[in-house]
Coordinates of N, CA and C in Angstrom, one line a residue:
X22 N 6.4 23.5 -18.2 CA 5.2 24.9 -18.9 C 4.8 25.7 -17.0
X23 N 4.5 26.6 -17.1 CA 4.1 27.2 -15.7 C 2.3 26.2 -15.9
X24 N 2.1 25.8 -14.5 CA 1.0 25.4 -14.1 C 1.3 23.9 -14.3
X25 N 1.4 23.2 -15.1 CA 2.1 21.5 -15.1 C 2.7 21.2 -13.8
X26 N 2.2 20.9 -12.9 CA 2.5 19.7 -11.5 C 4.2 19.5 -11.8
X27 N 4.7 19.0 -10.6 CA 6.0 18.6 -10.9 C 5.9 16.7 -10.4
X28 N 6.6 16.2 -11.2 CA 7.3 15.6 -11.5 C 6.8 14.4 -9.6
X29 N 7.1 13.5 -10.0 CA 6.4 12.6 -8.2 C 7.4 12.3 -8.4
X30 N 8.6 12.5 -6.5 CA 9.8 12.4 -6.2 C 9.7 11.7 -6.5
X31 N 8.7 10.0 -6.1 CA 9.2 8.5 -6.6 C 9.4 8.7 -7.5
X32 N 9.7 9.3 -8.5 CA 9.7 8.9 -9.8 C 11.4 8.3 -10.2
X33 N 11.2 7.4 -11.9 CA 12.5 6.9 -12.1 C 12.8 7.5 -12.6
X34 N 14.0 7.8 -12.9 CA 14.6 7.2 -14.0 C 16.0 5.9 -14.3
X35 N 15.6 4.9 -15.3 CA 15.9 4.2 -15.6 C 15.0 2.9 -14.8
X36 N 14.6 3.3 -14.5 CA 13.5 2.5 -13.8 C 14.2 2.2 -12.2
X37 N 14.6 3.6 -12.0 CA 15.6 3.2 -11.0 C 14.9 4.1 -9.7
X38 N 15.2 4.4 -8.2 CA 14.6 5.7 -7.3 C 16.6 6.2 -7.3
X39 N 16.5 7.2 -7.2 CA 17.8 7.5 -6.5 C 18.2 7.5 -4.9
X40 N 19.3 7.2 -4.2 CA 19.6 7.8 -3.3 C 19.1 9.3 -3.1
X41 N 19.0 10.5 -3.1 CA 18.8 11.1 -2.9 C 17.4 11.4 -2.8
X42 N 16.9 10.6 -3.5 CA 14.9 10.3 -3.9 C 14.5 10.4 -2.7
X43 N 14.9 9.5 -1.8 CA 14.7 7.9 -0.8 C 14.9 8.8 -0.2
X44 N 16.1 9.9 0.8 CA 16.5 10.4 1.2 C 15.3 11.7 1.7
X45 N 15.3 12.7 0.5 CA 14.9 14.1 0.5 C 13.6 13.0 0.7
X46 N 13.0 12.0 0.2 CA 10.8 11.4 1.6 C 11.7 11.3 2.5
X47 N 12.7 10.9 3.0 CA 12.4 10.0 4.3 C 12.8 11.3 5.7
X48 N 13.4 12.4 4.6 CA 13.5 14.3 5.8 C 12.2 14.4 5.8
X49 N 11.6 14.5 4.5 CA 10.4 14.8 3.9 C 9.3 13.8 5.0
X50 N 9.4 13.6 5.4 CA 8.6 12.4 6.2 C 8.1 12.2 7.8
X51 N 9.8 12.7 8.0 CA 10.2 12.7 8.8 C 9.9 14.2 9.8
X52 N 9.9 15.7 8.9 CA 9.1 16.7 9.3 C 7.7 16.3 9.7
X53 N 6.6 15.9 8.9 CA 5.0 16.2 8.4 C 4.9 14.7 9.2
X54 N 6.0 14.3 9.7 CA 5.3 12.3 10.4 C 3.6 12.9 11.1
X55 N 2.8 12.3 11.4 CA 1.8 12.5 12.0 C 0.5 13.8 11.6
X56 N 1.2 14.5 10.2 CA 0.4 16.0 10.0 C -0.1 15.6 8.9
X57 N -0.5 14.3 8.0 CA -1.4 14.5 7.5 C -0.3 13.8 6.1
X58 N -1.0 14.2 4.7 CA 0.1 13.4 3.7 C 1.1 13.1 3.5
X59 N 1.7 12.7 3.7 CA 3.5 11.8 3.6 C 3.4 11.6 2.7
X60 N 3.3 10.0 2.0 CA 3.1 9.6 0.4 C 2.1 9.4 -0.3
X61 N 2.1 9.8 -0.7 CA 0.8 9.9 -2.2 C 0.8 9.4 -2.9
X62 N -0.4 9.2 -3.4 CA -1.2 8.5 -4.4 C -0.2 8.2 -5.7
X63 N 0.1 8.8 -6.3 CA 1.1 8.8 -7.1 C 2.6 8.8 -6.6
X64 N 2.7 8.7 -6.7 CA 4.3 8.2 -5.4 C 3.8 6.5 -5.1
X65 N 3.0 6.4 -4.7 CA 2.6 5.1 -4.7 C 2.4 4.6 -6.0
X66 N 2.4 4.8 -6.9 CA 1.8 4.1 -8.2 C 3.2 4.0 -8.3
X67 N 3.7 4.9 -7.8 CA 5.5 4.9 -9.1 C 6.5 3.5 -8.4
X68 N 5.6 3.5 -7.0 CA 6.7 1.8 -6.9 C 6.1 0.3 -7.0
X69 N 4.7 0.2 -7.4 CA 3.8 -1.1 -7.0 C 3.0 -1.1 -8.9
X70 N 3.4 -2.0 -8.9 CA 2.9 -2.2 -10.3 C 0.7 -2.2 -11.3
X71 N 0.1 -1.4 -9.8 CA -0.9 -1.8 -10.3 C -0.9 0.8 -9.8
X72 N -1.8 0.7 -11.8 CA -1.7 2.0 -11.8 C -3.5 2.2 -12.1
X73 N -3.6 3.9 -11.3 CA -5.1 4.4 -12.3 C -6.0 3.6 -10.4
X74 N -7.5 3.5 -11.2 CA -8.0 3.1 -10.3 C -7.3 1.8 -9.6
X75 N -6.5 0.5 -10.0 CA -6.9 -0.9 -9.5 C -4.9 0.3 -7.7
X76 N -4.7 1.3 -8.1 CA -4.5 1.8 -7.4 C -4.8 1.4 -6.1
X77 N -5.5 0.6 -5.0 CA -6.3 1.0 -4.2 C -5.7 2.3 -2.8
X78 N -4.4 2.0 -2.6 CA -3.8 2.9 -1.5 C -3.8 4.1 -2.0
X79 N -4.5 6.2 -1.9 CA -4.2 6.7 -1.4 C -3.5 7.5 -0.9
X80 N -2.4 7.4 0.6 CA -1.8 8.0 0.9 C -0.9 6.6 1.8
X81 N 1.0 6.7 2.3 CA 1.5 6.7 2.8 C 0.9 7.3 4.8
X82 N 1.0 6.8 5.0 CA 0.7 7.6 7.0 C 1.8 7.9 7.5
X83 N 2.6 6.6 7.6 CA 4.1 6.3 8.6 C 4.3 4.2 7.7
X84 N 5.8 5.1 8.0 CA 6.4 3.5 7.2 C 8.0 3.8 8.1
X85 N 8.5 2.5 8.3 CA 9.2 2.1 8.6 C 10.3 0.5 8.0
X86 N 10.9 0.0 8.8 CA 11.4 -1.1 8.0 C 10.8 -2.6 8.6
X87 N 9.8 -2.2 9.2 CA 8.8 -3.3 9.4 C 7.0 -3.6 9.4
X88 N 6.9 -2.0 9.3 CA 5.8 -1.5 9.4 C 5.5 -0.2 8.5
X89 N 4.2 -1.0 8.2 CA 3.1 0.1 7.5 C 2.1 0.5 7.8
X90 N 1.4 1.8 7.6 CA 0.0 2.6 7.6 C -0.5 3.1 7.0
X91 N -1.1 2.4 6.0 CA -1.6 4.4 4.8 C -3.0 4.1 4.9
X92 N -3.9 4.8 4.1 CA -5.5 5.5 4.4 C -5.8 5.3 2.8
X93 N -6.9 5.5 2.3 CA -8.0 5.2 1.3 C -8.9 5.5 1.7
X94 N -9.8 5.8 0.7 CA -11.3 6.3 0.2 C -11.6 6.1 -1.0
X95 N -11.3 4.3 -1.8 CA -10.9 3.7 -2.9 C -11.8 3.2 -2.8
X96 N -13.0 2.6 -1.8 CA -13.6 1.0 -1.9 C -15.6 2.5 -2.2
X97 N -14.5 3.6 -1.9 CA -16.1 4.8 -2.8 C -16.7 5.1 -4.0
X98 N -15.4 4.3 -4.7 CA -15.7 5.0 -5.9 C -16.2 3.9 -7.0
X99 N -17.5 4.2 -7.7 CA -18.2 3.8 -8.6 C -17.4 2.7 -9.7
X100 N -15.9 3.7 -9.8 CA -15.6 3.1 -10.8 C -13.9 2.2 -10.6
X101 N -14.0 1.8 -8.4 CA -13.0 0.8 -8.9 C -12.9 -0.7 -9.2
X102 N -12.2 -1.0 -10.1 CA -12.6 -2.4 -11.5 C -12.6 -3.1 -9.7
X103 N -12.4 -3.5 -8.7 CA -12.7 -5.4 -7.2 C -14.6 -4.4 -8.1
X104 N -15.1 -4.1 -8.1 CA -16.4 -3.9 -7.9 C -16.7 -5.4 -8.6
X105 N -18.0 -5.8 -8.5 CA -19.2 -6.8 -9.4 C -20.5 -6.6 -9.3
X106 N -21.8 -6.6 -9.5 CA -22.9 -5.5 -9.5 C -22.9 -5.2 -9.1
X107 N -22.4 -4.0 -9.5 CA -22.8 -2.2 -7.9 C -22.5 -3.0 -6.4
X108 N -21.6 -3.8 -6.4 CA -20.5 -3.9 -4.9 C -19.6 -4.7 -4.8
X109 N -19.0 -4.1 -3.5 CA -17.5 -4.5 -3.2 C -17.4 -5.5 -2.0
X110 N -17.2 -6.3 -2.5 CA -17.3 -6.9 -1.5 C -15.8 -7.3 -0.7
X111 N -16.4 -7.9 1.2 CA -15.4 -8.0 2.1 C -14.0 -8.2 1.3
X112 N -14.2 -9.8 0.3 CA -12.8 -10.7 0.2 C -12.0 -9.4 -0.6
X113 N -11.9 -8.4 -1.5 CA -10.7 -7.3 -2.1 C -10.1 -7.0 -1.1
X114 N -10.4 -6.7 0.1 CA -9.8 -6.4 1.9 C -7.4 -6.7 1.4
X115 N -8.3 -8.5 1.1 CA -7.6 -9.2 0.6 C -6.5 -8.5 -0.1
X116 N -7.1 -8.1 -1.3 CA -6.1 -7.4 -2.5 C -5.0 -6.1 -1.8
X117 N -6.1 -5.7 -1.2 CA -5.7 -4.2 0.2 C -4.3 -4.6 0.6
X118 N -5.0 -5.4 1.3 CA -3.4 -6.0 2.6 C -2.6 -6.7 1.2
X119 N -2.9 -7.0 0.5 CA -1.7 -7.3 -0.7 C -0.8 -6.0 -1.1
X120 N -2.1 -5.2 -2.2 CA -0.9 -4.0 -2.1 C 0.0 -3.8 -0.8
X121 N -0.3 -3.3 0.0 CA -0.2 -2.6 1.4 C 1.0 -2.8 1.2
X122 N 1.5 -4.3 1.3 CA 2.7 -4.9 1.3 C 3.5 -5.1 0.1
X123 N 2.9 -4.4 -1.3 CA 3.8 -3.9 -2.0 C 4.1 -2.8 -2.0
X124 N 3.3 -2.2 -1.4 CA 3.9 -0.3 -1.3 C 5.1 -0.5 0.1
X125 N 5.1 -1.1 1.5 CA 6.3 -1.5 1.9 C 7.0 -2.4 1.2
X126 N 7.2 -3.2 0.5 CA 8.2 -3.5 -0.2 C 9.0 -2.9 -1.0
X127 N 7.9 -1.7 -1.7 CA 9.2 -0.5 -2.4 C 9.1 0.5 -1.9
X128 N 9.5 0.4 -1.3 CA 9.8 1.5 0.5 C 10.8 1.0 0.5
X129 N 10.6 0.1 0.9 CA 11.9 -0.6 1.9 C 13.6 -0.6 0.2
X130 N 13.0 -2.1 -0.5 CA 13.9 -1.6 -2.0 C 14.8 -0.3 -2.2
X131 N 13.7 0.4 -1.9 CA 14.1 2.7 -2.6 C 15.6 2.7 -1.5
X132 N 14.7 2.4 0.0 CA 15.6 2.6 0.9 C 16.9 2.2 1.1
X133 N 16.6 1.2 -0.2 CA 18.3 0.4 0.8 C 18.8 1.1 -1.2
X134 N 18.8 2.0 -1.7 CA 19.2 1.9 -3.2 C 18.8 0.8 -4.1
X135 N 17.6 -0.1 -3.3 CA 17.6 -1.4 -4.4 C 16.4 -1.3 -5.8
X136 N 15.8 -1.8 -6.5 CA 14.9 -1.8 -7.1 C 14.3 -2.7 -6.9
X137 N 12.7 -2.8 -5.8 CA 12.2 -3.3 -5.5 C 12.3 -4.9 -6.2
X138 N 11.5 -5.4 -6.0 CA 11.5 -7.0 -5.8 C 9.8 -7.0 -6.4
X139 N 9.9 -7.5 -7.6 CA 8.7 -7.8 -8.3 C 7.7 -9.6 -7.3
X140 N 6.4 -9.5 -6.3 CA 6.3 -9.9 -5.0 C 5.0 -11.0 -6.7
X141 N 4.9 -12.1 -5.7 CA 3.2 -12.6 -6.9 C 3.2 -13.5 -5.5
X142 N 1.8 -13.3 -5.4 CA 1.8 -13.5 -4.1 C 0.6 -15.0 -4.1
X143 N 1.2 -15.7 -3.3 CA 1.1 -17.6 -2.8 C -0.2 -17.8 -1.7
X144 N 0.0 -17.7 -0.9 CA -0.6 -17.5 0.0 C -1.5 -16.5 1.1
X145 N -2.6 -16.9 1.4 CA -3.6 -16.4 2.2 C -3.6 -16.9 4.2
X146 N -3.4 -16.5 5.1 CA -3.3 -17.6 5.9 C -4.4 -16.3 6.8
X147 N -6.2 -17.5 8.0 CA -5.8 -17.4 8.9 C -7.1 -15.7 8.8
X148 N -7.4 -15.0 7.5 CA -8.1 -14.8 6.8 C -9.3 -13.6 7.8
X149 N -9.5 -13.1 8.5 CA -11.4 -12.3 8.6 C -11.7 -11.5 8.7
X150 N -12.4 -12.3 7.7 CA -13.3 -10.8 7.4 C -14.2 -10.1 8.3
X151 N -14.9 -9.3 9.0 CA -15.9 -9.2 9.8 C -17.2 -8.0 8.7
X152 N -16.9 -7.8 7.6 CA -18.2 -7.4 6.8 C -18.4 -7.8 6.1
X153 N -19.5 -7.8 5.4 CA -19.7 -8.6 3.9 C -18.7 -7.5 3.1
X154 N -19.4 -6.4 2.6 CA -19.1 -5.9 1.7 C -18.5 -4.3 2.1
X155 N -17.2 -3.7 1.4 CA -17.3 -2.1 1.7 C -17.4 -1.3 1.1
X156 N -18.0 -0.8 -0.3 CA -18.3 -0.2 0.0 C -19.4 1.0 0.2
X157 N -20.0 0.3 0.9 CA -20.7 1.1 2.2 C -20.8 1.1 3.4
X158 N -19.6 1.8 3.5 CA -18.0 1.6 4.7 C -18.2 2.7 5.2
X159 N -18.8 3.9 5.2 CA -18.8 5.5 5.4 C -17.2 5.9 4.9
X160 N -16.8 5.9 6.6 CA -15.6 5.8 6.6 C -14.4 5.7 5.6
X161 N -13.2 6.7 6.0 CA -12.1 6.1 4.6 C -11.5 4.6 5.5
X162 N -10.5 4.3 4.9 CA -10.0 2.6 5.6 C -8.5 3.3 5.6
X163 N -8.1 2.0 6.8 CA -6.8 2.3 7.0 C -5.9 0.7 7.0
X164 N -4.5 0.8 6.7 CA -4.5 -0.9 6.9 C -2.7 -0.7 7.7
X165 N -2.7 -1.8 8.6 CA -1.3 -1.2 9.9 C -0.9 -2.9 8.5
X166 N 0.3 -3.3 8.5 CA 0.7 -4.4 7.7 C 2.7 -4.6 8.2
X167 N 2.6 -5.6 8.5 CA 3.8 -5.4 9.2 C 4.5 -6.4 9.1
X168 N 6.0 -6.5 8.4 CA 6.2 -7.9 8.5 C 6.8 -8.8 8.9
X169 N 6.7 -10.0 9.4 CA 6.3 -11.3 10.3 C 8.3 -11.7 9.8
X170 N 8.3 -12.3 8.6 CA 10.1 -13.3 8.4 C 9.9 -13.0 6.4
X171 N 11.4 -13.6 7.0 CA 12.1 -12.7 5.2 C 12.6 -13.7 4.6
X172 N 12.2 -14.0 3.5 CA 14.3 -14.6 2.9 C 14.3 -13.5 1.7
X173 N 15.5 -14.8 1.5 CA 16.0 -14.3 -0.5 C 14.4 -14.5 -1.5
X174 N 13.9 -15.5 -1.2 CA 13.0 -15.4 -2.5 C 11.5 -15.3 -1.9
X175 N 11.4 -15.0 -1.0 CA 10.0 -14.8 -0.4 C 10.1 -13.3 0.9
X176 N 8.8 -13.3 1.4 CA 8.0 -12.3 2.1 C 6.3 -13.1 3.0
X177 N 6.5 -12.6 4.5 CA 5.3 -12.6 5.2 C 4.8 -12.0 5.7
X178 N 3.5 -11.5 5.7 CA 3.5 -10.2 6.6 C 1.8 -10.4 7.5
X179 N 1.1 -9.6 7.8 CA 0.5 -10.1 8.8 C -0.1 -8.1 8.3
X180 N -1.9 -8.5 8.2 CA -2.7 -7.4 8.0 C -3.5 -7.2 8.8
X181 N -3.4 -5.7 9.1 CA -6.1 -5.5 9.6 C -5.4 -4.5 9.3
X182 N -7.1 -4.5 8.7 CA -7.9 -3.5 7.7 C -8.2 -2.5 8.7
X183 N -8.6 -1.5 9.5 CA -9.8 -0.5 10.3 C -10.9 0.2 9.9
X184 N -11.6 -0.1 10.2 CA -12.6 1.2 9.6 C -13.6 1.8 10.9
X185 N -13.6 3.4 10.8 CA -13.6 3.5 11.8 C -13.5 3.4 13.1
X186 N -12.4 2.6 13.7 CA -11.7 3.0 14.7 C -11.8 0.8 14.8
X187 N -12.6 0.4 14.1 CA -12.7 -1.0 13.8 C -12.6 -1.9 13.2
X188 N -12.2 -3.2 13.3 CA -11.4 -3.8 12.3 C -12.7 -4.2 11.5
X189 N -12.2 -4.7 10.3 CA -13.2 -5.0 9.2 C -12.2 -6.1 8.6
X190 N -11.1 -6.4 9.0 CA -10.3 -7.6 7.7 C -9.1 -8.0 8.7
X191 N -8.5 -9.2 8.4 CA -7.1 -9.3 9.4 C -7.0 -10.9 8.2
X192 N -6.2 -10.9 8.2 CA -5.4 -12.0 8.0 C -3.6 -11.8 7.8
X193 N -3.2 -12.5 7.4 CA -1.6 -13.2 6.5 C -2.0 -13.1 5.1
X194 N -0.7 -12.5 5.1 CA -0.2 -13.3 3.4 C 1.3 -13.6 2.8
X195 N 1.1 -14.5 2.5 CA 2.4 -14.4 1.5 C 3.0 -14.6 0.6
X196 N 4.3 -13.8 0.0 CA 4.7 -13.8 -1.5 C 6.2 -14.5 -2.0
X197 N 5.9 -14.6 -3.2 CA 7.0 -15.6 -3.6 C 7.5 -13.6 -4.4
X198 N 9.3 -14.2 -3.8 CA 9.7 -13.2 -4.8 C 11.0 -13.1 -6.1
X199 N 10.0 -12.9 -7.2 CA 11.2 -13.4 -8.3 C 12.2 -12.7 -8.3
X200 N 13.1 -13.2 -9.0 CA 14.8 -13.7 -9.1 C 15.2 -12.0 -10.1

């Protein structure tokens, strides 16, 4: 009906993204690269299992087969489900990094015309947290995640989360992929 928003570009039909959807998104990304919103939150939610407040990223700013860059202000949300005792601790940046991996996996799978594989976080390594909490950080957060290694059964990523030009967390994470 009139005034009803159109469904997200990544809306799945029978749990699969079409090749045309991916091609259209890629063309749109290439045209808008560096000009702001590229892939929005609703599209992110369509490709990962996290919904509502548990979807931590607001937009994908850039991505290719090896890397992704995302942005968010979700750490300011008083209803963020990771908050405890009115505080959002820096340790939760590991979940932000893991979700960046999931979004990248979703985009890569869709670009290949495949259903993204479900991943289970199995290891965190070399985690460095440079702040104690994140809900009091004034600006948005940006994450860069890079695929370091992969097999049919697992992936390993490095991630770095930045606030106002300063690294607030970084480390590596490994996921086992569901067959």
